[in-house]
Coordinates of C-alpha atoms in Angstrom, one line a residue:
M399 CA -6.0 -18.4 -24.8
K400 CA -2.9 -17.1 -26.3
F401 CA 0.3 -17.6 -24.4
D402 CA 2.6 -14.5 -24.6
F403 CA 5.2 -12.6 -22.7
D404 CA 2.7 -10.8 -20.4
I405 CA 1.2 -14.1 -19.3
A406 CA 4.6 -15.6 -18.7
V407 CA 5.5 -12.7 -16.5
I408 CA 2.4 -13.0 -14.4
I409 CA 2.8 -16.8 -14.0
A410 CA 6.5 -16.4 -13.1
F411 CA 5.7 -13.7 -10.5
L412 CA 3.1 -15.8 -8.9
L413 CA 5.3 -18.9 -8.7
L414 CA 8.2 -16.8 -7.4
N415 CA 6.0 -15.5 -4.6
L416 CA 4.9 -19.1 -3.8
I417 CA 8.3 -20.7 -3.8
F418 CA 10.2 -18.1 -1.9
G419 CA 7.3 -17.4 0.4
L420 CA 7.1 -21.0 1.5
A421 CA 10.8 -21.3 1.7
S422 CA 11.2 -18.2 3.9
G423 CA 8.4 -19.4 6.2
R424 CA 9.9 -22.8 7.0
G425 CA 10.7 -23.8 10.6
I426 CA 7.9 -22.0 12.3
K427 CA 7.4 -23.6 15.8
N428 CA 4.5 -21.6 17.4
I429 CA 1.8 -19.0 16.8
R430 CA 4.1 -16.2 17.9
E431 CA 6.7 -17.0 15.2
Y432 CA 3.8 -17.4 12.7
A433 CA 2.4 -13.9 13.5
I434 CA 5.4 -11.7 14.2
G435 CA 8.5 -13.9 13.5
N436 CA 11.5 -13.7 15.8
R437 CA 11.4 -9.9 15.7
N438 CA 14.8 -9.9 14.1
F439 CA 13.8 -8.2 10.8
S440 CA 16.0 -5.4 9.4
T441 CA 14.7 -1.9 9.1
A442 CA 14.9 -2.2 5.3
T443 CA 12.7 -5.3 5.4
I444 CA 10.1 -3.6 7.6
V445 CA 10.1 -0.6 5.3
A446 CA 9.5 -2.8 2.3
T447 CA 6.6 -4.7 3.9
I448 CA 5.0 -1.4 5.2
V449 CA 5.1 0.1 1.7
A450 CA 3.9 -3.0 -0.1
T451 CA 1.1 -3.4 2.4
W452 CA 0.0 0.2 2.1
I453 CA 0.2 0.4 -1.7
F454 CA -1.7 -2.1 -3.8
G455 CA -3.4 -2.3 -7.2
S456 CA -6.5 -0.4 -6.2
V457 CA -4.4 2.5 -4.9
V458 CA -2.5 2.8 -8.3
S459 CA -5.7 2.7 -10.3
L460 CA -7.6 5.1 -7.9
N461 CA -4.8 7.6 -8.0
L462 CA -4.7 7.7 -11.8
I463 CA -8.4 8.0 -12.1
E464 CA -8.9 10.6 -9.4
T465 CA -5.9 12.7 -10.5
Y466 CA -7.3 12.9 -14.0
N467 CA -10.8 13.7 -12.8
N468 CA -10.1 16.1 -9.9
G469 CA -6.5 17.3 -10.3
L470 CA -5.2 19.2 -7.2
Y471 CA -8.4 18.6 -5.4
F472 CA -7.2 15.0 -5.1
I473 CA -3.4 15.5 -5.1
I474 CA -3.3 17.9 -2.1
P475 CA -5.3 15.6 0.3
G476 CA -3.2 12.7 -1.1
I477 CA 0.0 14.3 0.2
A478 CA -1.4 14.1 3.7
D479 CA -1.4 10.3 3.4
G480 CA 2.4 10.3 3.5
I481 CA 2.4 12.9 6.3
S482 CA 0.4 10.5 8.5
F483 CA 3.5 8.2 8.5
F484 CA 5.6 10.9 9.9
I485 CA 3.0 11.4 12.6
I486 CA 3.2 7.7 13.5
A487 CA 7.0 7.9 13.5
Y488 CA 7.3 11.0 15.8
F489 CA 4.3 10.7 18.1
Y490 CA 3.0 7.1 18.1
A491 CA 6.2 5.0 17.8
P492 CA 8.0 6.3 20.9
R493 CA 4.9 5.4 23.0
M494 CA 4.4 1.9 21.7
R495 CA 7.1 0.0 23.6
E496 CA 4.6 -2.0 25.7
F497 CA 2.9 -3.3 22.5
L498 CA 6.1 -4.7 20.9
G499 CA 5.7 -8.4 20.6
K500 CA 1.9 -8.4 20.7
L501 CA 0.3 -10.7 18.1
S502 CA -2.5 -8.3 17.1
V503 CA -4.4 -5.2 17.9
A504 CA -7.0 -7.4 19.7
E505 CA -4.3 -8.8 22.1
A506 CA -3.0 -5.3 22.7
M507 CA -6.5 -3.9 23.5
G508 CA -7.3 -7.0 25.6
S509 CA -4.2 -6.6 27.7
I510 CA -5.5 -3.1 28.8
Y511 CA -9.3 -3.4 28.7
G512 CA -10.0 -7.1 29.1
T513 CA -11.5 -10.0 27.2
N514 CA -14.7 -8.4 26.0
V515 CA -12.9 -5.5 24.3
R516 CA -10.4 -8.0 22.8
I517 CA -13.3 -9.9 21.1
I518 CA -14.9 -6.7 19.8
T519 CA -11.6 -5.5 18.5
A520 CA -10.9 -8.8 16.8
V521 CA -14.3 -8.9 15.0
S522 CA -14.0 -5.2 14.0
G523 CA -10.6 -6.0 12.5
I524 CA -11.7 -9.1 10.6
I525 CA -14.6 -7.4 8.7
P526 CA -12.5 -4.6 6.9
A527 CA -9.7 -7.2 6.3
I528 CA -12.2 -9.3 4.3
G529 CA -13.2 -6.2 2.4
N530 CA -9.5 -5.3 1.6
I531 CA -8.8 -8.9 0.4
A532 CA -11.9 -8.8 -1.8
I533 CA -10.7 -5.5 -3.3
Q534 CA -7.3 -6.9 -4.1
F535 CA -8.8 -10.0 -5.7
S536 CA -11.1 -7.8 -7.7
I537 CA -8.1 -5.9 -9.1
F538 CA -6.4 -9.2 -9.8
T539 CA -9.5 -10.3 -11.7
I540 CA -9.5 -7.2 -13.9
L541 CA -5.8 -7.8 -14.6
L542 CA -6.3 -11.4 -15.6
N543 CA -9.3 -10.4 -17.7
Y544 CA -7.1 -8.0 -19.6
L545 CA -4.4 -10.6 -20.2
F546 CA -6.5 -13.6 -20.9
G547 CA -9.6 -12.0 -22.5
E548 CA -12.5 -14.1 -21.3
L549 CA -11.4 -15.2 -17.9
N550 CA -11.3 -18.8 -17.1
I551 CA -12.5 -19.3 -13.5
Y552 CA -9.9 -22.0 -12.9
V553 CA -7.1 -19.5 -13.7
L554 CA -8.5 -17.1 -11.1
V555 CA -8.9 -19.8 -8.5
F556 CA -5.4 -21.1 -9.1
S557 CA -3.9 -17.7 -8.8
S558 CA -5.8 -16.9 -5.6
L559 CA -4.8 -20.2 -4.1
I560 CA -1.1 -19.4 -4.6
V561 CA -1.5 -16.2 -2.5
I562 CA -3.6 -17.9 0.1
T563 CA -1.2 -20.9 0.3
Y564 CA 2.0 -19.0 1.1
S565 CA 0.2 -16.6 3.4
T566 CA -1.5 -19.5 5.4
L567 CA 1.5 -21.8 5.6
G568 CA 4.3 -19.4 5.9
G569 CA 2.9 -16.7 8.2
I570 CA 4.5 -13.3 8.6
K571 CA 7.9 -14.5 7.3
S572 CA 6.4 -15.5 4.0
V573 CA 4.3 -12.4 3.7
T574 CA 7.3 -10.2 4.5
F575 CA 9.5 -11.9 2.0
T576 CA 6.9 -11.7 -0.8
D577 CA 6.2 -8.0 0.2
M578 CA 9.9 -7.4 -0.5
I579 CA 9.4 -8.9 -4.0
Q580 CA 6.4 -6.7 -4.6
F581 CA 8.2 -3.7 -3.3
F582 CA 11.0 -4.3 -5.8
T583 CA 8.3 -4.8 -8.5
F584 CA 6.7 -1.4 -7.7
G585 CA 10.2 0.2 -7.6
V586 CA 10.9 -1.0 -11.1
V587 CA 7.4 -0.8 -12.8
I588 CA 6.3 2.6 -11.6
P589 CA 9.4 4.5 -12.9
M590 CA 9.1 2.6 -16.2
M591 CA 5.5 3.5 -16.5
V592 CA 6.3 7.2 -15.9
F593 CA 9.1 7.0 -18.5
L594 CA 6.8 5.3 -21.1
I595 CA 4.0 7.9 -20.6
W596 CA 6.5 10.7 -20.8
Q597 CA 7.8 9.3 -24.1
E598 CA 4.3 9.5 -25.5
I599 CA 4.1 13.2 -24.8
N600 CA 4.9 15.2 -27.9
S601 CA 6.3 18.2 -26.2
V602 CA 6.7 19.8 -22.7
D603 CA 4.4 22.6 -23.9
E604 CA 1.4 20.2 -23.7
I605 CA 2.0 19.7 -20.0
S606 CA 2.7 23.4 -19.4
N607 CA -0.6 24.2 -21.3
I608 CA -2.6 21.8 -19.1
L609 CA -1.1 23.1 -15.9
T610 CA -1.7 26.8 -16.8
T611 CA -5.1 26.5 -18.4
N612 CA -6.9 23.7 -16.6
P613 CA -8.6 25.0 -13.4
L614 CA -8.2 21.6 -11.7
F615 CA -4.4 22.2 -11.6
D616 CA -4.5 25.9 -10.8
Y617 CA -3.3 26.1 -7.2
K618 CA -4.4 29.7 -6.9
E619 CA -7.9 28.7 -7.8
V620 CA -7.9 25.5 -5.7
L621 CA -6.6 27.2 -2.6
N622 CA -8.7 30.3 -3.0
I623 CA -10.7 30.6 0.3
E624 CA -13.7 31.8 -1.7
N625 CA -13.7 28.6 -3.8
P626 CA -16.7 26.4 -2.7
R627 CA -14.5 23.4 -2.8
F628 CA -11.7 24.9 -0.7
S629 CA -13.1 23.7 2.7
G630 CA -13.5 20.2 1.3
V631 CA -9.9 20.1 0.3
I632 CA -8.7 21.3 3.7
F633 CA -11.0 18.9 5.6
L634 CA -9.9 15.9 3.4
F635 CA -6.2 16.9 4.0
L636 CA -6.7 17.0 7.7
F637 CA -8.6 13.7 7.6
F638 CA -5.9 11.9 5.6
M639 CA -3.3 13.1 8.1
V640 CA -4.9 11.0 10.8
P641 CA -2.8 7.8 11.1
G642 CA -4.7 4.7 10.1
L643 CA -3.3 1.9 12.3
D644 CA -5.2 -1.0 10.7
P645 CA -4.3 -4.6 11.9
A646 CA -1.8 -5.2 9.1
L647 CA 0.1 -1.9 9.9
F648 CA 0.0 -2.6 13.6
Q649 CA 1.5 -6.0 13.0
R650 CA 4.4 -4.3 11.2
I651 CA 5.0 -2.3 14.3
T652 CA 4.8 -5.1 16.8
M653 CA 7.3 -7.2 14.8
A654 CA 10.0 -4.5 15.2
K655 CA 13.0 -4.8 17.5
S656 CA 12.5 -1.4 19.2
T657 CA 10.6 1.9 19.0
T658 CA 13.7 3.4 17.4
Q659 CA 13.4 0.9 14.5
I660 CA 9.7 1.7 14.2
T661 CA 10.5 5.4 14.0
R662 CA 13.1 5.0 11.3
A663 CA 11.0 2.5 9.3
F664 CA 8.0 4.9 9.2
I665 CA 10.0 7.9 8.3
V666 CA 11.5 6.1 5.3
S667 CA 8.2 4.6 4.4
G668 CA 6.5 8.0 4.5
I669 CA 9.2 9.4 2.1
I670 CA 8.8 6.5 -0.3
I671 CA 5.0 6.6 -0.3
T672 CA 4.9 10.4 -0.8
C673 CA 7.3 10.0 -3.7
F674 CA 5.2 7.1 -5.1
Y675 CA 2.1 9.3 -5.1
M676 CA 3.9 12.1 -6.7
L677 CA 5.2 9.8 -9.5
I678 CA 1.7 8.5 -10.1
D679 CA 0.3 12.0 -10.2
F680 CA 3.2 13.1 -12.5
A681 CA 2.5 10.2 -14.8
E682 CA -1.1 11.2 -15.1

């Protein structure tokens, strides 16, 4: 296994997350502080953790692959993903005052419908959460395979334990702080990636030629009502507009100070996520 700069960056990033994650989670006294902190997070912090939670490795890889394969048939529905955040900001947030300070979706549902519904909600939330974690570790495995060649299982276990350790011991404070690190990483890496890809393009005419000759990027063809795929694009667009309040996103809401802060956080997050998707699509 050859040690090089790429490996050093990965190790430094993991250790940085571990050290600062554990340090920021010190002094937790009870389960409420563990789950939602003291609800004294700034709006910028909540924005960072929302964006970092919503955008992860599989999203980046999926966007690149699907944009290449489907063009506007994927880009147009993807735009609705950002719109869903504005719907949360303007329609959901002002009505969620009674849920602020709740530890989970299960507790919120239980306070309204009782213990049985609380248990069902908790189990229903755990199952997809396990799947999401598995996806993220799978992407992590692919990255480590790329860097190390034939992956040593001990390297994967060690890296995974770092993430599990700061999340388990530090609670939401650790997760939020490391989300800020990851948010900063995305903010630096994605523009750099776009710039490097742009540098590899020989001329603007290449892009112009693709956009004007490839039917996947012809908006007149894609949005043509007689196009057999038109209805699919519209239905996907409407589907992605439906807000997805999964347990992690709900937790980011309940840790806010007020509904006003939730509204501001989701408006800014929606703008950032929409710009992120456009950058990825532009890079492709």
